[in-house]
PDB file of C-alpha atoms in Angstrom:
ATOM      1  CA  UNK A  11       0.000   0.000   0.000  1.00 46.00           C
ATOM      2  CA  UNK A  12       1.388   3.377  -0.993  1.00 51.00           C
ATOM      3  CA  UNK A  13       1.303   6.589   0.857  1.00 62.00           C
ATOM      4  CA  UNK A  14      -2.379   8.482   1.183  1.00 73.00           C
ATOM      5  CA  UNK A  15      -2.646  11.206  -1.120  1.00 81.00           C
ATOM      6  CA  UNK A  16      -5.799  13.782  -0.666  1.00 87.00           C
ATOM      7  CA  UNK A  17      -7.465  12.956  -3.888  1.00 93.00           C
ATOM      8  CA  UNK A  18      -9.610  16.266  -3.931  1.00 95.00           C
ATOM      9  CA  UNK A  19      -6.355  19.016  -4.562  1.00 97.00           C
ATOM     10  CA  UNK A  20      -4.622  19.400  -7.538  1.00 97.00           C
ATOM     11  CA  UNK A  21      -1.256  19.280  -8.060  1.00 97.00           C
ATOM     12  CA  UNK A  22      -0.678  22.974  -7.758  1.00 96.00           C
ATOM     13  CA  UNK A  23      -2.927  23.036  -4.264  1.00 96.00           C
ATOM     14  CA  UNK A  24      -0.502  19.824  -3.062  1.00 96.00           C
ATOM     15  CA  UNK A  25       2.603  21.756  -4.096  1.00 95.00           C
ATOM     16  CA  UNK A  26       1.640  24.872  -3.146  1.00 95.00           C
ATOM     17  CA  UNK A  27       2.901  26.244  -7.425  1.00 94.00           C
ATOM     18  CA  UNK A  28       0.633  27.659  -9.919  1.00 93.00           C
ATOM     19  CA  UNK A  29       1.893  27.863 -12.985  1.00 90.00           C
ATOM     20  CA  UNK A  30       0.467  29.749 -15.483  1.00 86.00           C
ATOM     21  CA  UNK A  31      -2.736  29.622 -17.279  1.00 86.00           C
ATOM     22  CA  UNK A  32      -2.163  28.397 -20.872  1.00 84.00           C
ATOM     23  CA  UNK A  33      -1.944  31.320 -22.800  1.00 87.00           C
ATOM     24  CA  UNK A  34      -2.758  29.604 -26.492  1.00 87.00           C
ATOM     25  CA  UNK A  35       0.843  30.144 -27.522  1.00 90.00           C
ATOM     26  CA  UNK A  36       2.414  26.868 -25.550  1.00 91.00           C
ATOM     27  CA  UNK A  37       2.623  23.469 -27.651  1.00 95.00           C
ATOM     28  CA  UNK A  38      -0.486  21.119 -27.140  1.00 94.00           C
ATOM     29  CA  UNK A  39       1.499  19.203 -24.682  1.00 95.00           C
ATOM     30  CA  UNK A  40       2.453  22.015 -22.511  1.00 95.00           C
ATOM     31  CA  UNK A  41      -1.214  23.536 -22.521  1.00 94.00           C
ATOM     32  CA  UNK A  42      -2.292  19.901 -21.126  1.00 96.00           C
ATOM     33  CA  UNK A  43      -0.124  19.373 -18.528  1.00 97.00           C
ATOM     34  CA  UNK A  44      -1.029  22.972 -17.305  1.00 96.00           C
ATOM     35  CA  UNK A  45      -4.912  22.080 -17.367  1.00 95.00           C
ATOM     36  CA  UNK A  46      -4.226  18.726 -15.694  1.00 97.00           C
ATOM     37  CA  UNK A  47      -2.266  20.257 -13.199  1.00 97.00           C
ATOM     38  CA  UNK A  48      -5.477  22.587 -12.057  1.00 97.00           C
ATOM     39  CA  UNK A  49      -7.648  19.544 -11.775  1.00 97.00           C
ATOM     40  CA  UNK A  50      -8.140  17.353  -8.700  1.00 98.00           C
ATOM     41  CA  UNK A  51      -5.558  14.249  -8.587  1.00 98.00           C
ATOM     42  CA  UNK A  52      -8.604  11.915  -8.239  1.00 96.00           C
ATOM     43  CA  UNK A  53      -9.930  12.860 -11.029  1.00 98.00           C
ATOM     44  CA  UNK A  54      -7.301  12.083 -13.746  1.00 98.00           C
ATOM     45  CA  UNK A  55      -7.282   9.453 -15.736  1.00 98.00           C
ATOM     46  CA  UNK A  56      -4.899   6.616 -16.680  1.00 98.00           C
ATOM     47  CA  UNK A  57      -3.697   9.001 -19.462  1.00 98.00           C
ATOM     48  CA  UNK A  58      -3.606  11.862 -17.555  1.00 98.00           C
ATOM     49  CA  UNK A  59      -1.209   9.879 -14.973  1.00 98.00           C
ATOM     50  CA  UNK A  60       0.760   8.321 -17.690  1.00 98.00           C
ATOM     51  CA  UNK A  61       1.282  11.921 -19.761  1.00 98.00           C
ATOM     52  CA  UNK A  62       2.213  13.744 -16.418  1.00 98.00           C
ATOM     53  CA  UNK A  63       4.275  11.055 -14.835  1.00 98.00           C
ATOM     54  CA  UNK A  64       6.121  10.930 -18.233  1.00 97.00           C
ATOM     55  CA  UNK A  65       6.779  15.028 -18.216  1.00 97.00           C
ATOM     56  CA  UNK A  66       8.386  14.332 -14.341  1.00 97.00           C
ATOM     57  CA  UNK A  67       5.538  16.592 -13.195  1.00 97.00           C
ATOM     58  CA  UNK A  68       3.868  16.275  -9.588  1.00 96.00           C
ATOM     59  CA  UNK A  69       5.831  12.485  -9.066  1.00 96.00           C
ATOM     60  CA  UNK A  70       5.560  12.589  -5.586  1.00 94.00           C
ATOM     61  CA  UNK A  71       2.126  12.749  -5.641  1.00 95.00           C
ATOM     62  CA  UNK A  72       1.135  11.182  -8.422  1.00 97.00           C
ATOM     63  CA  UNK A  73       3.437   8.362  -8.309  1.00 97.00           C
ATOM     64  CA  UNK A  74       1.610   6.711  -5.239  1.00 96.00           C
ATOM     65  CA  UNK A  75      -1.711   6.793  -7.670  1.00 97.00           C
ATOM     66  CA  UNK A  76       0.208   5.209 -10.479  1.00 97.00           C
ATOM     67  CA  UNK A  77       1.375   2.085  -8.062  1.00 97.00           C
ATOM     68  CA  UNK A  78      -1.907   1.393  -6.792  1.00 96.00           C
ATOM     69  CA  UNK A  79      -3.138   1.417 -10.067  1.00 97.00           C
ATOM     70  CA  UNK A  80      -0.690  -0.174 -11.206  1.00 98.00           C
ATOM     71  CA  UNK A  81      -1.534  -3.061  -8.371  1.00 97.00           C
ATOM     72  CA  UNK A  82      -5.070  -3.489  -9.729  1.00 96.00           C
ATOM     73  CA  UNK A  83      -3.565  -3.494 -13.434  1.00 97.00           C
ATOM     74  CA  UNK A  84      -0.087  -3.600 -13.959  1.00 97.00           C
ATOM     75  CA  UNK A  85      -0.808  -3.268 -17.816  1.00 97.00           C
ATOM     76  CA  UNK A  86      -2.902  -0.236 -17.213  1.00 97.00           C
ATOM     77  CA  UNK A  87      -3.597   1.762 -20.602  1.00 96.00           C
ATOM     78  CA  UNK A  88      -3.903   5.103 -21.523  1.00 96.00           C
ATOM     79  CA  UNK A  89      -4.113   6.132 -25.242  1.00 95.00           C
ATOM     80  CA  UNK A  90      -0.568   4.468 -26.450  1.00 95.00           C
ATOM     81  CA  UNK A  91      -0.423   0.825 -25.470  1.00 96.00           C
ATOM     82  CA  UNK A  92      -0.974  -1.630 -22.892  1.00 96.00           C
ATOM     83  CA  UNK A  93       1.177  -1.020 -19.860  1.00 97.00           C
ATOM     84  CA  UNK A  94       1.835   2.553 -20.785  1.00 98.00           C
ATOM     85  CA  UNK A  95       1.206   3.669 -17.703  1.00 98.00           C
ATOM     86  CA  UNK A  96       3.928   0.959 -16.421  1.00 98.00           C
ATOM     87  CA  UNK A  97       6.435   2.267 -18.594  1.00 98.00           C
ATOM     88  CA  UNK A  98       6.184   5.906 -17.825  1.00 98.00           C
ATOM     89  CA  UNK A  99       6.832   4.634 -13.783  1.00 98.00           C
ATOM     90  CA  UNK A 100       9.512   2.359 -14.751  1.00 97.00           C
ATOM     91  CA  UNK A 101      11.175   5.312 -17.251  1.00 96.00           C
ATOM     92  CA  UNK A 102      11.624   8.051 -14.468  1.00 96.00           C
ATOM     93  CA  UNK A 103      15.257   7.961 -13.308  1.00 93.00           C
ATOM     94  CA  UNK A 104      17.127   6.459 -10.722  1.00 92.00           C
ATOM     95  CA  UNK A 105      17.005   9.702  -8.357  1.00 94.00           C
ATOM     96  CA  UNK A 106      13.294   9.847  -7.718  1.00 94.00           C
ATOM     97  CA  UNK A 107      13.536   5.754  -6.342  1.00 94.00           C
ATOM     98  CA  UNK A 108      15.953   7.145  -3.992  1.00 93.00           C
ATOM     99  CA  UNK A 109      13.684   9.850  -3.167  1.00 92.00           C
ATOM    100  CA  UNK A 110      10.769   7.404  -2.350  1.00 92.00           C
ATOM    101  CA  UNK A 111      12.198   4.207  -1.839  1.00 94.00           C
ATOM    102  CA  UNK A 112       9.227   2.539  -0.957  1.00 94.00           C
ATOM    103  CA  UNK A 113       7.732   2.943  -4.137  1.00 95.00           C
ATOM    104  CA  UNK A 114      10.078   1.694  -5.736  1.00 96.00           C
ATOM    105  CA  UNK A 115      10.053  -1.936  -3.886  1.00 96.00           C
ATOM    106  CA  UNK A 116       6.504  -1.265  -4.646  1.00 97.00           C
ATOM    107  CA  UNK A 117       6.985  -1.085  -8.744  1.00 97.00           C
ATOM    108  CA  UNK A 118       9.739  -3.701  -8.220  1.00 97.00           C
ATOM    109  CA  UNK A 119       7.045  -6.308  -6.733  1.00 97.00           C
ATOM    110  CA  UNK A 120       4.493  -5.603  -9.444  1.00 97.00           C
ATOM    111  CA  UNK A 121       6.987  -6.082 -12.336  1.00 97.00           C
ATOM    112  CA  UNK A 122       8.634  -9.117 -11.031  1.00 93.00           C
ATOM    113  CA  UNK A 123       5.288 -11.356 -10.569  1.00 89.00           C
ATOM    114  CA  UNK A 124       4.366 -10.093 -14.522  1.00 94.00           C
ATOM    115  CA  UNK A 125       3.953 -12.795 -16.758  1.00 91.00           C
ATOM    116  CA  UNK A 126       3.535 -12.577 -20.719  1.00 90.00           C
ATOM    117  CA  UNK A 127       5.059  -8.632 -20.689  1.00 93.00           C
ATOM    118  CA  UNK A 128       4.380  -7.343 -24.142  1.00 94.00           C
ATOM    119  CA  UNK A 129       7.860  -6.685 -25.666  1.00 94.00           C
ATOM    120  CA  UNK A 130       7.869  -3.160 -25.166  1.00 95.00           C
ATOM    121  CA  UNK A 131       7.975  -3.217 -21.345  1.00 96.00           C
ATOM    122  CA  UNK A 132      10.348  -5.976 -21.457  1.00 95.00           C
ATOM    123  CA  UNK A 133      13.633  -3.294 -21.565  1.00 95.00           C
ATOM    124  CA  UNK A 134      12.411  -0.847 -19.711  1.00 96.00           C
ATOM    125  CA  UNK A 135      11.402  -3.529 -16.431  1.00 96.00           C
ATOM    126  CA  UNK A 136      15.110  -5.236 -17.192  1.00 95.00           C
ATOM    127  CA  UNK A 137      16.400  -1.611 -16.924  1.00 94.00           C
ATOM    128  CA  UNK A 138      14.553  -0.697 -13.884  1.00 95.00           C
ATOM    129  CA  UNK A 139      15.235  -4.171 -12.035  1.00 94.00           C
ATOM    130  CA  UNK A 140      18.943  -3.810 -12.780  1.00 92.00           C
ATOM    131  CA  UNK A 141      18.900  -0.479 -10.636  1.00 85.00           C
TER     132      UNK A 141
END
């Protein structure tokens, strides 16, 4: 079980940061993580976790909601492919396991009972396991 986040705040109420509104002049990708980072954590979607978590935004936070996801469905899709939402988690580097270790023995659990990985996982778990 991963640490208790408080579902109703957003990213910028949990981190105490607004950043600014999108302005229509920032790429696509820019202008969404801004919008998703105004709406309440328990509200986003596999997608929305797997787009943020892949930008490095809000990980300590959002991270937590990815593993127990991730628990329920390690091969938990957004729009790209089966376990997307697995390889953002196992793609974020080294420094944020050391930063919240427990996760990390948390991801490390959930990949190592996966059977039948589709072939795109299968570097990035080796990767991650070798840490």
């Amino acid at each position: 079980m991963t640490r208790p986040v408080n579902h109703d705040r957003s990213l910028e109420e949990l981190e105490r940061d607004r950043w600014p509104t999108p302005s229509g002049d920032e790429t696509r990708l820019v202008a969404t993580v801004l919008v998703l980072r105004r709406k309440p954590v328990g509200d986003l979607s596999v997608e929305d976790l797997r787009l943020l978590i892949g930008q490095s935004v809000g990980l300590v936070h959002l991270l937590p909601l990815a593993v127990d996801i991730l628990w329920d469905d390690p091969l938990a899709e957004g729009d790209m492919y089966e376990g997307d939402l697995l390889a953002a988690v196992l793609s974020r580097n080294a420094e944020v396991w050391r930063t919240i270790p427990e996760l990390g023995r948390e991801v490390r659990s959930i990949v190592s009972g996966l059977v039948d990985v589709p072939s795109i996982l299968e570097p990035r778990i080796k990767e991650f396991l070798a840490r």
